[in-house]
Short mmCIF file of C-alpha atoms in Angstrom, two decimals:
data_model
loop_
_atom_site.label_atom_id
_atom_site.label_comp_id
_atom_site.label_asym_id
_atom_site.label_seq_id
_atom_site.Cartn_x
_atom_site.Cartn_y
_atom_site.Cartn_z
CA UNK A 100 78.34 19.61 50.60
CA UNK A 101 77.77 16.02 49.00
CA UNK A 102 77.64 15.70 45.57
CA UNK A 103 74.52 13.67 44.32
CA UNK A 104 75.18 10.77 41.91
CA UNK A 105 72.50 9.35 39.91
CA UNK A 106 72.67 6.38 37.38
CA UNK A 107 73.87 7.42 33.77
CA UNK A 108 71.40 4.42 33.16
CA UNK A 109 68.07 3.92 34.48
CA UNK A 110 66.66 0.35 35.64
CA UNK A 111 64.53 -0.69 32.94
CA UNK A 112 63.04 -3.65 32.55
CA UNK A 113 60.94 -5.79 29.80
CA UNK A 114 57.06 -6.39 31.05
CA UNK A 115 57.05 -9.46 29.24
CA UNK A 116 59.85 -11.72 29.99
CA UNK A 117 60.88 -9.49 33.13
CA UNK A 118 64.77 -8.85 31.56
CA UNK A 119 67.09 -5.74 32.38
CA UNK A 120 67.28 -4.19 29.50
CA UNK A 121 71.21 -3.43 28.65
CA UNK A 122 72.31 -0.55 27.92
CA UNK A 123 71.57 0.70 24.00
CA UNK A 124 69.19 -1.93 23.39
CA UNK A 125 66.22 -1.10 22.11
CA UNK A 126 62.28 -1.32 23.36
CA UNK A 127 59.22 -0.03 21.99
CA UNK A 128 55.92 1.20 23.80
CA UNK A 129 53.20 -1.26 23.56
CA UNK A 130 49.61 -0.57 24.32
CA UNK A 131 47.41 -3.25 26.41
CA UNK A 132 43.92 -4.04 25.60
CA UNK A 133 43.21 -1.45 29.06
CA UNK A 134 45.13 1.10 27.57
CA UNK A 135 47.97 0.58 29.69
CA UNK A 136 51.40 1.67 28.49
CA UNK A 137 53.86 -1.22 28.96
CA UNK A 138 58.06 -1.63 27.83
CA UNK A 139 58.40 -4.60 25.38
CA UNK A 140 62.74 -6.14 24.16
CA UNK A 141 62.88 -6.47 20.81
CA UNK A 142 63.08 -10.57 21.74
CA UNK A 143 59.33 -10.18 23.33
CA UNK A 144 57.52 -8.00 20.27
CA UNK A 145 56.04 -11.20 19.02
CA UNK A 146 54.87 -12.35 22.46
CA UNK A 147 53.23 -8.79 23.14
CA UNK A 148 51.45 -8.80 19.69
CA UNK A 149 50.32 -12.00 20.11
CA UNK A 150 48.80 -10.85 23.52
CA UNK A 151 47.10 -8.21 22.17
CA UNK A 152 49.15 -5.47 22.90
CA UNK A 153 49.79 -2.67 20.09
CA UNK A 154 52.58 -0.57 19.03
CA UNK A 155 52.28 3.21 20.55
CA UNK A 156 54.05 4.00 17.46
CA UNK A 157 51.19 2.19 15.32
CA UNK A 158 48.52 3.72 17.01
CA UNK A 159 48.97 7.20 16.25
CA UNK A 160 49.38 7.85 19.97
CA UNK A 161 46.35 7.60 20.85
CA UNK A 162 44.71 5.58 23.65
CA UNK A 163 43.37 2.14 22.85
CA UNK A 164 39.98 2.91 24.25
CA UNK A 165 38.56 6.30 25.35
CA UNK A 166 35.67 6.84 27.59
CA UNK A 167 32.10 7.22 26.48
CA UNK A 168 30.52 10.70 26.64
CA UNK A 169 28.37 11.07 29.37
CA UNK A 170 25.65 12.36 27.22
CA UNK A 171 25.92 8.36 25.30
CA UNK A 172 26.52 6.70 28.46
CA UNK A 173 23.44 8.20 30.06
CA UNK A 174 21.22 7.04 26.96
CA UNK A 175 22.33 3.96 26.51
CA UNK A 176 21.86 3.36 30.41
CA UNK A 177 18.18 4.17 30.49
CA UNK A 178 17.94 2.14 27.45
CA UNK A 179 18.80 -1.09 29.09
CA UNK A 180 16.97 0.29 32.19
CA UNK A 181 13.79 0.24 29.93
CA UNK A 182 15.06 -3.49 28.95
CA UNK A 183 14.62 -4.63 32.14
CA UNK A 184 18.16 -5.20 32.59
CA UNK A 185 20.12 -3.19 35.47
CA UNK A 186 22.87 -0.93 35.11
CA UNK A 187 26.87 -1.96 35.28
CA UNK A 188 28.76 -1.16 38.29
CA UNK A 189 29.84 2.64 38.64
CA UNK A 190 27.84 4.19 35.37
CA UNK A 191 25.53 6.78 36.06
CA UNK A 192 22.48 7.42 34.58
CA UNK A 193 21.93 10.90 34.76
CA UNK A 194 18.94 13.03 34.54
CA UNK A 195 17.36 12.99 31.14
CA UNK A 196 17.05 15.99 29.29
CA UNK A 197 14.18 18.63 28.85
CA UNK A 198 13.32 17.58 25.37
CA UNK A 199 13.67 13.80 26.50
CA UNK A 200 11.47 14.46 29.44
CA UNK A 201 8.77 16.54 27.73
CA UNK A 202 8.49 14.08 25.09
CA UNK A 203 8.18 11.26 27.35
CA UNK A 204 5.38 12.94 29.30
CA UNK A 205 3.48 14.12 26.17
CA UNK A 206 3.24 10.28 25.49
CA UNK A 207 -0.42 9.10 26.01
CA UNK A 208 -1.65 6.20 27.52
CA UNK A 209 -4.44 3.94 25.90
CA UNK A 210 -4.42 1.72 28.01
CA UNK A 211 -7.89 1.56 29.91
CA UNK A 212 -8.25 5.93 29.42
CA UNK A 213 -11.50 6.39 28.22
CA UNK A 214 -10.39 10.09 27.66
CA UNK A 215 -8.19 8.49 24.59
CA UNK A 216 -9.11 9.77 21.06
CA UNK A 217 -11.21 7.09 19.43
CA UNK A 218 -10.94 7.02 15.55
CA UNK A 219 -13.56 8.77 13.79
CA UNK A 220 -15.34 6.55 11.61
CA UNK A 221 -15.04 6.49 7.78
CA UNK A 222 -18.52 8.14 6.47
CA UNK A 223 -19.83 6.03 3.30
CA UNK A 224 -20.89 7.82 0.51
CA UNK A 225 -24.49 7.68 -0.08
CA UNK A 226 -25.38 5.86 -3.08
CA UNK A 227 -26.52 7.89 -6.30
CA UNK A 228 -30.45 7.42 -6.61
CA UNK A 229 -31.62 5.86 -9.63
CA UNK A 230 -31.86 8.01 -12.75
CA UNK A 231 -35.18 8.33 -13.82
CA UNK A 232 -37.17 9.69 -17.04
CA UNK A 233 -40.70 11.59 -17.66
CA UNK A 234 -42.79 8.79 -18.59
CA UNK A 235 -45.12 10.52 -21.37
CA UNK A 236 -49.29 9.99 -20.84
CA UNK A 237 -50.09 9.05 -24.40
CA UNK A 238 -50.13 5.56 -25.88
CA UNK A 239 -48.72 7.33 -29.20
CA UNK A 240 -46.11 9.55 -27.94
CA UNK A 241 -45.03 6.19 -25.20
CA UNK A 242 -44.10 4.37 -28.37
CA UNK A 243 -42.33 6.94 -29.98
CA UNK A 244 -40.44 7.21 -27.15
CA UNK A 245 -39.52 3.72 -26.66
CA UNK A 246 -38.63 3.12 -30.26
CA UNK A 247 -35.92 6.63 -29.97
CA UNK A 248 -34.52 4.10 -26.61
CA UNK A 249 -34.99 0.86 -28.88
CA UNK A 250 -33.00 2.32 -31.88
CA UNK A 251 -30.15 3.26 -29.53
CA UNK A 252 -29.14 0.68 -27.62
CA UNK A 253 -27.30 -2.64 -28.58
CA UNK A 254 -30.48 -4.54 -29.61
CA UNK A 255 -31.44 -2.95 -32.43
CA UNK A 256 -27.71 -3.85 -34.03
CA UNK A 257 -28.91 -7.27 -33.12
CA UNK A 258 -31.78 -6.98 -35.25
CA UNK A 259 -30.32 -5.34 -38.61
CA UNK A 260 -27.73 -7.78 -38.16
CA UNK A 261 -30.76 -10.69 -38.65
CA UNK A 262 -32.76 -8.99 -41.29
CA UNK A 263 -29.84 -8.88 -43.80
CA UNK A 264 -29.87 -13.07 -43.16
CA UNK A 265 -33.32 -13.19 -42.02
CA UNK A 266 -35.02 -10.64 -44.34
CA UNK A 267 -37.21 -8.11 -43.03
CA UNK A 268 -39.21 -9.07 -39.80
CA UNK A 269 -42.63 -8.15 -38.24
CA UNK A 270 -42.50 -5.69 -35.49
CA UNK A 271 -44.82 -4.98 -33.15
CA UNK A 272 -44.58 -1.98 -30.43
CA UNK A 273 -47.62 -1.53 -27.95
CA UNK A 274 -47.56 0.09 -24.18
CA UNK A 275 -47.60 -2.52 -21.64
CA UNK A 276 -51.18 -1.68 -19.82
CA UNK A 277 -50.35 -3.67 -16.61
CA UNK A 278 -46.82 -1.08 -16.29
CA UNK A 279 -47.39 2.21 -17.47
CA UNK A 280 -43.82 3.56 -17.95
CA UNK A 281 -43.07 0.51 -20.31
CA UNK A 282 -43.68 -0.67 -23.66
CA UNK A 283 -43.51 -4.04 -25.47
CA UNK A 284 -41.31 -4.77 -28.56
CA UNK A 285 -41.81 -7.72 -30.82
CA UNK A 286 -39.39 -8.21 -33.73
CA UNK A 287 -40.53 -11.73 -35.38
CA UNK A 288 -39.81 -13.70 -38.22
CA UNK A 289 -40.92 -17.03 -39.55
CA UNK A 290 -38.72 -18.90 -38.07
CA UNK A 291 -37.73 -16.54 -34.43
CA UNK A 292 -38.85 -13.73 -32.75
CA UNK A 293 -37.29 -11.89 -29.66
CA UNK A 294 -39.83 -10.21 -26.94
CA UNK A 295 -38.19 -6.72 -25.69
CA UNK A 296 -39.23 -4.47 -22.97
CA UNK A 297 -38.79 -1.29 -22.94
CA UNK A 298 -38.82 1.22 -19.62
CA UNK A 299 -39.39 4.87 -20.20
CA UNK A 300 -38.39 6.04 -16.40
CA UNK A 301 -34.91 4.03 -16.39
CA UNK A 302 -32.43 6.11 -17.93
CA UNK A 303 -29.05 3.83 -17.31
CA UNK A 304 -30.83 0.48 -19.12
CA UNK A 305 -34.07 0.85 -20.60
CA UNK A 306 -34.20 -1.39 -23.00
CA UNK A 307 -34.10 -5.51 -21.52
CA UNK A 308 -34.77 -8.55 -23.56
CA UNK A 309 -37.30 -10.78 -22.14
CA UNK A 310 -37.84 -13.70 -24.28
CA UNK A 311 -37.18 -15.37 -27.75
CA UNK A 312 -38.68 -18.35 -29.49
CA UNK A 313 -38.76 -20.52 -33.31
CA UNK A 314 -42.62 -20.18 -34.05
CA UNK A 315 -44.78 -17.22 -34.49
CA UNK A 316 -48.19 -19.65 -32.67
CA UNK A 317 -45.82 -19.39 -29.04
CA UNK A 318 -46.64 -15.19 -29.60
CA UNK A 319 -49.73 -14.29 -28.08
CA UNK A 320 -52.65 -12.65 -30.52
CA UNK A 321 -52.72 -9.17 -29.83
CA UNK A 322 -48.56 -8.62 -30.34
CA UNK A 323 -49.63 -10.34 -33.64
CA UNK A 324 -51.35 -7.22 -34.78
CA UNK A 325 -48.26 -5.85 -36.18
CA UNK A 326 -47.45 -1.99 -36.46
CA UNK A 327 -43.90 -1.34 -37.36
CA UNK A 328 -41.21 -2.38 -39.12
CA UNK A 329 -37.39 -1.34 -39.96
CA UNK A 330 -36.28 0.87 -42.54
CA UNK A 331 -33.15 0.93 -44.90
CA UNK A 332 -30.75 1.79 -42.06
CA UNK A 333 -32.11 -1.23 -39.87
CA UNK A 334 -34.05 1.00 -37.38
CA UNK A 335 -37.18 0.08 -35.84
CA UNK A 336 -39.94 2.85 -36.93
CA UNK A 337 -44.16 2.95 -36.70
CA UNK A 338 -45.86 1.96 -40.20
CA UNK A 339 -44.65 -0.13 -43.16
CA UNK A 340 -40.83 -0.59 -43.97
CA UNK A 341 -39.37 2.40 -46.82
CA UNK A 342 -38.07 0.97 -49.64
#
């Protein structure tokens, strides 16, 4: 029976410059770009590094670039299907999944269905109707009335304000006989007057002021006939002023 020899030495060579290596030199694994394992001299490190190639030993042993999961592969191919462009050469697609399917289907179309939801239209809020008062049926109790709006609103600050310059004024309140929910308040002086109207029924501004003038002749005779005055605290009231 022949005795089989083998070499105590086995035919190595460097993948870079192609050299025998000798006996007791050293190599080190390199990994290529591919993840190919290749032999590398210790003359040719340099050349493999600047190739590209990386130290096994400096890799953690680990291959320089693993395959996608198929799950990411098939996703990212019906991505780029979407995109118009095609798929490389050998990836599959795959089936998409349940959830991927059923949420692709529930997707709806708007695109010419007249079944499509239309938006439901905002609904304005109907404006508030105008506030209105009781407009009382007596000439007396109508200026009363007016004179309680008169002495509340920012006008009759006005006035006090001129009878401590002015002195005290002529005032005249009347109802309006052409507009029976409003009444007419003259406060005049020698040298000014200011026309007011008054409106009983509107309860957000009732009190407006219409005109104002330097003589007492512009003021028409019968607002001349005056019947009220202002009292010590400046407020408009029927009869002569309280001193």
């Amino acid at each position: 029976m022949k005795k089989e020899l083998r070499p105590f030495h086995d035919h190595v060579t460097c993948e870079v410059c192609g050299r025998t290596i000798l006996k007791g030199e050293r190599t080190e694994a390199y990994l290529a770009p591919g993840g190919e394992r290749h032999g590398v001299c210790e003359l040719c490190f340099v050349r493999a590094e600047h190739a590209g190639w990386i130290r096994e030993s400096a890799h953690g042993l680990a291959p320089a670039r693993g395959p996608r999961p198929p799950e990411r592969r098939q996703i990212f191919g019906r991505l780029r299907r979407r995109g118009g462009e095609a798929p490389g050469d050998g990836e599959e697609l795959g089936e998409p999944s349940p959830a991927e399917s059923e949420a692709e289907t529930e997707q709806p179309s708007h695109n010419g269905d007249a079944s499509a939801p239309r938006p439901s239209r905002r609904r304005e809020r109907p404006q508030s109707p105008r506030h209105v008062r009781a407009v009382p049926t007596t000439a007396e109790v109508k200026v009363e009335r007016a004179l309680t709006l008169f002495n509340a609103s920012s006008h009759q600050r006005t006035v006090a304000g001129l009878a401590r310059s002015l002195g005290p004024p002529w005032v005249t309140a009347m109802p309006d006989p052409d507009a029976p929910s409003t009444v007419t308040v003259l406060v005049a002086w020698e040298l000014s007057w200011y026309l007011y109207r008054v409106d009983l029924g509107d309860a957000a501004e009732p009190v407006t002021q219409l005109q104002k003038g330097d003589t007492l002749d512009d003021i028409d005779g019968e607002l001349r006939d005056f019947n009220a005055a202002l009292d010590n605290d400046g407020r408009v009231v029927i009869g002569a002023a309280t001193g």
